[in-house]
Amino acid sequence: MLTHRIIPCLDVKAGRVVKGVNFVNLRDAGDPVQIARAYDEAGADELVFLDITASHEDRQIMLDVVRDVADQCFMPFTVGGGIRTIEDVTALVQAGAEKVSINTAAVVDPQIVTKTARRFGRCATVVNIDPKRVPVEQFEQHHADRQAPGSRLQSSYPGPCVFEVHTHGGRQPTGLEAVAWARQVVELGAGEIVLTSMDADGTQGGYDLEMTAAVAAAVDVPVIASGGCGKPEHIQRVLTETDADAALAASIFHYGHYGIEQTKQFLADRDVPVRLNE
């Protein structure tokens, strides 16, 4: 039986792990190397490392931190932030990343997804999608140039909202709808999607189940649910009520509210297949 992955996420700014709410109001959570080592020892299935201000600050990711984390971890390690070219992707792989997560660059130049998949394989090519619920009318007004004359956007959510993709650490709306964009990046070569709800991020109120279900049902690659986890019950729900393959969480692990082993045991006790520590 295939097991679901439980994945801690290290959002890193200026060399420190941080966590905020709705992508803002960041607070310190510790040293990334120490935290990564602790998660590896605790039995996390994978680790995601995101330099969350690299694209916004127009700089490269901190390769020295990536190398240090890679030296301390034996679990699969995904890195994203500040990627602009295939050379940036290559540098991250050489620094120790098993997978690279592309967000802003994929919107600016979608061919970077294809180039990454061709050079390193689909399994190493991850696209991070950060959607936010936006009223249909507002979306159409702001992005009228993207709509065909007389057409009306069809939202993936059965309500008056669009899941609009944002880039640059959630700062820039793109005019792209999340489900359509997910399908496109998979066609370009993405082998996995990290789907982070901007509305739920850091709230600890639970994952956006509707958004996750819509995207996961639309693509044939693994989708990692992200944004909003506050307790193991939230992970149970997103893994049983949607087609998400894995759950990413930060706050509940960083601040010691729940441990990796404790969370996995909670899931196993409720017949959610996970890999338990031996």
CSV table of C-alpha atoms in Angstrom, one decimal:
chain,number,residue,atom,x,y,z
A,1,MET,CA,0.0,0.0,0.0
A,2,LEU,CA,1.3,3.5,-0.9
A,3,THR,CA,1.9,5.6,2.2
A,4,HIS,CA,1.2,9.3,2.5
A,5,ARG,CA,4.1,11.6,3.2
A,6,ILE,CA,4.3,14.0,6.1
A,7,ILE,CA,6.6,16.9,5.1
A,8,PRO,CA,7.9,19.7,7.3
A,9,CYS,CA,8.6,23.0,5.5
A,10,LEU,CA,11.4,25.4,6.3
A,11,ASP,CA,10.5,28.9,5.1
A,12,VAL,CA,13.8,30.7,5.3
A,13,LYS,CA,14.5,34.4,5.4
A,14,ALA,CA,18.0,35.9,5.9
A,15,GLY,CA,19.3,32.4,7.0
A,16,ARG,CA,16.7,31.8,9.6
A,17,VAL,CA,13.5,29.7,9.6
A,18,VAL,CA,10.4,31.9,9.9
A,19,LYS,CA,6.7,31.4,9.9
A,20,GLY,CA,3.9,33.9,9.3
A,21,VAL,CA,0.2,34.2,8.6
A,22,ASN,CA,-1.1,34.6,5.1
A,23,PHE,CA,2.5,35.1,3.9
A,24,VAL,CA,3.2,38.1,6.2
A,25,ASN,CA,3.9,38.9,9.9
A,26,LEU,CA,6.9,36.6,9.9
A,27,ARG,CA,8.4,35.4,13.2
A,28,ASP,CA,11.6,33.5,13.9
A,29,ALA,CA,11.5,29.8,14.3
A,30,GLY,CA,15.2,28.8,14.5
A,31,ASP,CA,18.3,27.7,12.7
A,32,PRO,CA,17.5,25.8,9.5
A,33,VAL,CA,20.4,23.3,9.9
A,34,GLN,CA,19.5,22.4,13.4
A,35,ILE,CA,15.8,22.1,12.6
A,36,ALA,CA,16.4,20.0,9.5
A,37,ARG,CA,18.6,17.6,11.5
A,38,ALA,CA,15.9,17.3,14.2
A,39,TYR,CA,13.2,16.5,11.6
A,40,ASP,CA,15.5,13.9,9.9
A,41,GLU,CA,16.0,12.2,13.3
A,42,ALA,CA,12.3,12.4,14.0
A,43,GLY,CA,11.3,10.4,10.9
A,44,ALA,CA,10.0,13.1,8.6
A,45,ASP,CA,9.5,11.6,5.1
A,46,GLU,CA,10.8,14.6,3.2
A,47,LEU,CA,11.8,18.2,3.8
A,48,VAL,CA,10.9,21.3,1.8
A,49,PHE,CA,13.2,24.3,2.1
A,50,LEU,CA,11.9,27.6,0.6
A,51,ASP,CA,13.9,30.8,0.5
A,52,ILE,CA,10.7,32.8,0.6
A,53,THR,CA,12.1,36.3,-0.2
A,54,ALA,CA,14.7,35.4,-2.8
A,55,SER,CA,12.5,36.1,-5.8
A,56,HIS,CA,11.0,39.3,-4.2
A,57,GLU,CA,14.5,40.6,-3.4
A,58,ASP,CA,15.8,39.6,-6.8
A,59,ARG,CA,18.7,37.5,-5.5
A,60,GLN,CA,19.9,33.9,-5.7
A,61,ILE,CA,19.1,31.4,-3.0
A,62,MET,CA,21.6,31.0,-0.2
A,63,LEU,CA,23.5,27.9,-1.5
A,64,ASP,CA,25.7,27.7,1.6
A,65,VAL,CA,22.6,27.1,3.8
A,66,VAL,CA,21.3,24.5,1.3
A,67,ARG,CA,24.7,22.7,1.4
A,68,ASP,CA,24.7,22.7,5.2
A,69,VAL,CA,21.1,21.3,5.4
A,70,ALA,CA,21.9,18.7,2.8
A,71,ASP,CA,24.9,17.6,4.8
A,72,GLN,CA,22.8,17.0,7.8
A,73,CYS,CA,19.8,15.2,6.2
A,74,PHE,CA,19.4,11.8,4.7
A,75,MET,CA,15.7,12.2,3.7
A,76,PRO,CA,14.6,13.6,0.3
A,77,PHE,CA,15.2,17.3,0.2
A,78,THR,CA,13.3,19.8,-2.0
A,79,VAL,CA,14.6,23.4,-2.4
A,80,GLY,CA,13.0,26.5,-3.9
A,81,GLY,CA,13.3,30.2,-4.0
A,82,GLY,CA,15.1,32.6,-6.3
A,83,ILE,CA,15.3,30.2,-9.2
A,84,ARG,CA,15.4,32.1,-12.6
A,85,THR,CA,17.4,29.9,-15.0
A,86,ILE,CA,18.3,26.3,-15.6
A,87,GLU,CA,21.8,27.2,-14.2
A,88,ASP,CA,20.2,28.1,-10.9
A,89,VAL,CA,18.5,24.7,-10.9
A,90,THR,CA,21.8,23.0,-11.6
A,91,ALA,CA,23.5,24.9,-8.7
A,92,LEU,CA,20.8,23.7,-6.3
A,93,VAL,CA,21.1,20.1,-7.4
A,94,GLN,CA,24.9,20.3,-7.1
A,95,ALA,CA,24.4,21.8,-3.6
A,96,GLY,CA,22.5,18.8,-2.5
A,97,ALA,CA,18.8,19.3,-3.5
A,98,GLU,CA,17.1,16.1,-4.6
A,99,LYS,CA,14.2,18.1,-6.1
A,100,VAL,CA,13.8,21.8,-7.0
A,101,SER,CA,10.6,23.7,-6.5
A,102,ILE,CA,9.9,26.4,-9.1
A,103,ASN,CA,7.3,29.1,-8.5
A,104,THR,CA,7.8,32.6,-9.9
A,105,ALA,CA,10.2,31.5,-12.6
A,106,ALA,CA,7.6,29.1,-14.0
A,107,VAL,CA,5.2,31.9,-14.5
A,108,VAL,CA,7.8,34.3,-16.0
A,109,ASP,CA,9.3,31.6,-18.3
A,110,PRO,CA,7.2,28.3,-18.3
A,111,GLN,CA,9.9,26.6,-20.4
A,112,ILE,CA,12.2,26.4,-17.3
A,113,VAL,CA,9.9,23.6,-16.1
A,114,THR,CA,10.5,21.7,-19.3
A,115,LYS,CA,14.2,22.4,-19.2
A,116,THR,CA,14.4,21.1,-15.6
A,117,ALA,CA,12.5,18.0,-16.4
A,118,ARG,CA,14.7,17.2,-19.4
A,119,ARG,CA,17.9,17.7,-17.5
A,120,PHE,CA,17.1,16.2,-14.1
A,121,GLY,CA,13.9,14.2,-14.7
A,122,ARG,CA,10.2,14.8,-13.9
A,123,CYS,CA,10.7,13.4,-10.4
A,124,ALA,CA,13.1,16.2,-9.6
A,125,THR,CA,10.8,18.9,-11.1
A,126,VAL,CA,8.4,20.4,-8.6
A,127,VAL,CA,6.2,23.5,-9.2
A,128,ASN,CA,5.0,25.4,-6.2
A,129,ILE,CA,1.6,27.1,-6.7
A,130,ASP,CA,0.4,29.8,-4.3
A,131,PRO,CA,-3.3,30.6,-5.0
A,132,LYS,CA,-5.6,33.0,-3.2
A,133,ARG,CA,-9.4,33.2,-3.4
A,134,VAL,CA,-10.3,36.3,-5.4
A,135,PRO,CA,-13.9,37.4,-6.3
A,136,VAL,CA,-14.6,36.6,-10.0
A,137,GLU,CA,-15.6,40.2,-10.7
A,138,GLN,CA,-12.4,41.5,-9.2
A,139,PHE,CA,-10.3,39.0,-11.1
A,140,GLU,CA,-11.9,39.9,-14.4
A,141,GLN,CA,-11.5,43.6,-13.9
A,142,HIS,CA,-7.9,43.3,-13.0
A,143,HIS,CA,-7.0,40.9,-15.8
A,144,ALA,CA,-9.4,41.8,-18.6
A,145,ASP,CA,-6.6,41.7,-21.1
A,146,ARG,CA,-6.3,37.9,-20.5
A,147,GLN,CA,-9.9,37.2,-21.2
A,148,ALA,CA,-11.3,36.7,-24.7
A,149,PRO,CA,-13.9,39.3,-25.8
A,150,GLY,CA,-17.3,38.3,-24.4
A,151,SER,CA,-16.0,35.4,-22.4
A,152,ARG,CA,-16.4,34.8,-18.7
A,153,LEU,CA,-14.0,33.0,-16.5
A,154,GLN,CA,-15.0,29.6,-15.2
A,155,SER,CA,-13.9,29.2,-11.6
A,156,SER,CA,-12.7,25.8,-10.4
A,157,TYR,CA,-14.5,26.4,-7.1
A,158,PRO,CA,-18.3,26.3,-7.1
A,159,GLY,CA,-18.7,29.8,-5.8
A,160,PRO,CA,-18.1,33.4,-6.7
A,161,CYS,CA,-14.3,33.1,-6.3
A,162,VAL,CA,-11.3,32.3,-8.4
A,163,PHE,CA,-8.2,30.5,-7.1
A,164,GLU,CA,-5.7,33.1,-8.5
A,165,VAL,CA,-2.0,32.1,-8.6
A,166,HIS,CA,0.4,34.6,-6.9
A,167,THR,CA,4.2,34.8,-7.2
A,168,HIS,CA,7.1,36.7,-5.6
A,169,GLY,CA,6.3,35.3,-2.2
A,170,GLY,CA,2.6,35.9,-2.6
A,171,ARG,CA,3.0,39.5,-3.5
A,172,GLN,CA,2.1,39.6,-7.1
A,173,PRO,CA,-1.2,38.3,-8.7
A,174,THR,CA,-0.7,36.7,-12.0
A,175,GLY,CA,-4.1,36.4,-13.7
A,176,LEU,CA,-3.7,32.6,-13.8
A,177,GLU,CA,-6.3,30.3,-12.3
A,178,ALA,CA,-4.8,27.5,-10.1
A,179,VAL,CA,-6.4,24.4,-11.7
A,180,ALA,CA,-5.6,25.5,-15.3
A,181,TRP,CA,-2.1,26.4,-14.3
A,182,ALA,CA,-1.6,23.1,-12.5
A,183,ARG,CA,-2.6,21.3,-15.7
A,184,GLN,CA,-0.3,23.4,-17.7
A,185,VAL,CA,2.8,22.9,-15.6
A,186,VAL,CA,2.2,19.1,-15.6
A,187,GLU,CA,2.1,19.2,-19.4
A,188,LEU,CA,5.4,21.2,-19.3
A,189,GLY,CA,7.0,18.5,-17.3
A,190,ALA,CA,6.3,19.0,-13.6
A,191,GLY,CA,6.4,15.7,-11.7
A,192,GLU,CA,4.9,17.1,-8.4
A,193,ILE,CA,3.0,20.1,-7.2
A,194,VAL,CA,3.2,21.9,-3.8
A,195,LEU,CA,-0.1,23.7,-3.4
A,196,THR,CA,-0.1,26.4,-0.8
A,197,SER,CA,-3.3,28.2,0.1
A,198,MET,CA,-2.5,31.8,0.8
A,199,ASP,CA,-5.8,32.3,2.7
A,200,ALA,CA,-5.1,29.4,5.0
A,201,ASP,CA,-1.3,29.8,5.4
A,202,GLY,CA,-0.3,30.1,9.0
A,203,THR,CA,-3.8,30.3,10.4
A,204,GLN,CA,-3.7,26.7,11.8
A,205,GLY,CA,-7.4,26.5,10.9
A,206,GLY,CA,-7.0,23.6,8.4
A,207,TYR,CA,-6.1,23.1,4.8
A,208,ASP,CA,-8.3,24.6,2.0
A,209,LEU,CA,-10.0,21.3,1.2
A,210,GLU,CA,-12.0,22.7,-1.8
A,211,MET,CA,-9.0,24.1,-3.5
A,212,THR,CA,-6.8,21.1,-2.8
A,213,ALA,CA,-9.5,18.7,-4.1
A,214,ALA,CA,-10.0,20.7,-7.3
A,215,VAL,CA,-6.3,20.8,-8.1
A,216,ALA,CA,-5.5,17.2,-7.1
A,217,ALA,CA,-8.4,15.8,-9.1
A,218,ALA,CA,-7.2,17.7,-12.2
A,219,VAL,CA,-3.7,16.4,-12.5
A,220,ASP,CA,-2.0,12.9,-12.6
A,221,VAL,CA,1.0,13.8,-10.5
A,222,PRO,CA,1.4,13.9,-6.7
A,223,VAL,CA,0.0,17.0,-5.0
A,224,ILE,CA,1.3,18.1,-1.7
A,225,ALA,CA,-1.3,20.0,0.4
A,226,SER,CA,0.1,23.1,2.1
A,227,GLY,CA,-1.1,26.0,4.2
A,228,GLY,CA,-3.3,26.0,7.3
A,229,CYS,CA,-2.3,22.9,9.3
A,230,GLY,CA,-2.9,23.3,13.0
A,231,LYS,CA,-3.3,19.8,14.3
A,232,PRO,CA,-3.1,16.2,13.1
A,233,GLU,CA,-6.9,16.1,12.4
A,234,HIS,CA,-6.3,18.6,9.6
A,235,ILE,CA,-3.8,16.3,8.0
A,236,GLN,CA,-6.2,13.4,8.3
A,237,ARG,CA,-8.9,15.4,6.6
A,238,VAL,CA,-6.8,16.6,3.6
A,239,LEU,CA,-5.5,13.1,3.0
A,240,THR,CA,-8.8,11.3,3.3
A,241,GLU,CA,-11.2,14.0,1.8
A,242,THR,CA,-9.0,14.9,-1.2
A,243,ASP,CA,-6.7,13.2,-3.6
A,244,ALA,CA,-3.6,14.9,-2.1
A,245,ASP,CA,-0.6,12.5,-1.8
A,246,ALA,CA,1.1,14.3,1.0
A,247,ALA,CA,0.7,17.0,3.6
A,248,LEU,CA,3.1,19.8,4.3
A,249,ALA,CA,3.2,21.5,7.7
A,250,ALA,CA,5.3,24.1,9.5
A,251,SER,CA,4.0,25.8,12.6
A,252,ILE,CA,2.7,22.7,14.4
A,253,PHE,CA,6.1,21.1,14.1
A,254,HIS,CA,8.4,24.2,14.5
A,255,TYR,CA,6.9,25.4,17.7
A,256,GLY,CA,6.5,21.9,19.3
A,257,HIS,CA,2.7,21.7,19.3
A,258,TYR,CA,3.0,18.2,17.8
A,259,GLY,CA,5.8,15.9,16.8
A,260,ILE,CA,6.4,14.0,13.6
A,261,GLU,CA,6.1,10.6,15.3
A,262,GLN,CA,3.1,11.6,17.3
A,263,THR,CA,1.3,12.9,14.2
A,264,LYS,CA,2.1,9.8,12.2
A,265,GLN,CA,0.8,7.5,15.0
A,266,PHE,CA,-2.4,9.6,15.1
A,267,LEU,CA,-2.9,9.0,11.4
A,268,ALA,CA,-2.0,5.3,11.5
A,269,ASP,CA,-4.5,4.8,14.4
A,270,ARG,CA,-7.2,6.1,12.0
A,271,ASP,CA,-6.2,3.9,9.1
A,272,VAL,CA,-4.4,6.6,7.2
A,273,PRO,CA,-1.4,4.8,5.6
A,274,VAL,CA,1.9,6.4,6.7
A,275,ARG,CA,5.5,5.2,7.2
A,276,LEU,CA,6.1,4.7,11.0
A,277,ASN,CA,9.5,4.8,12.5
A,278,GLU,CA,11.0,1.3,13.1
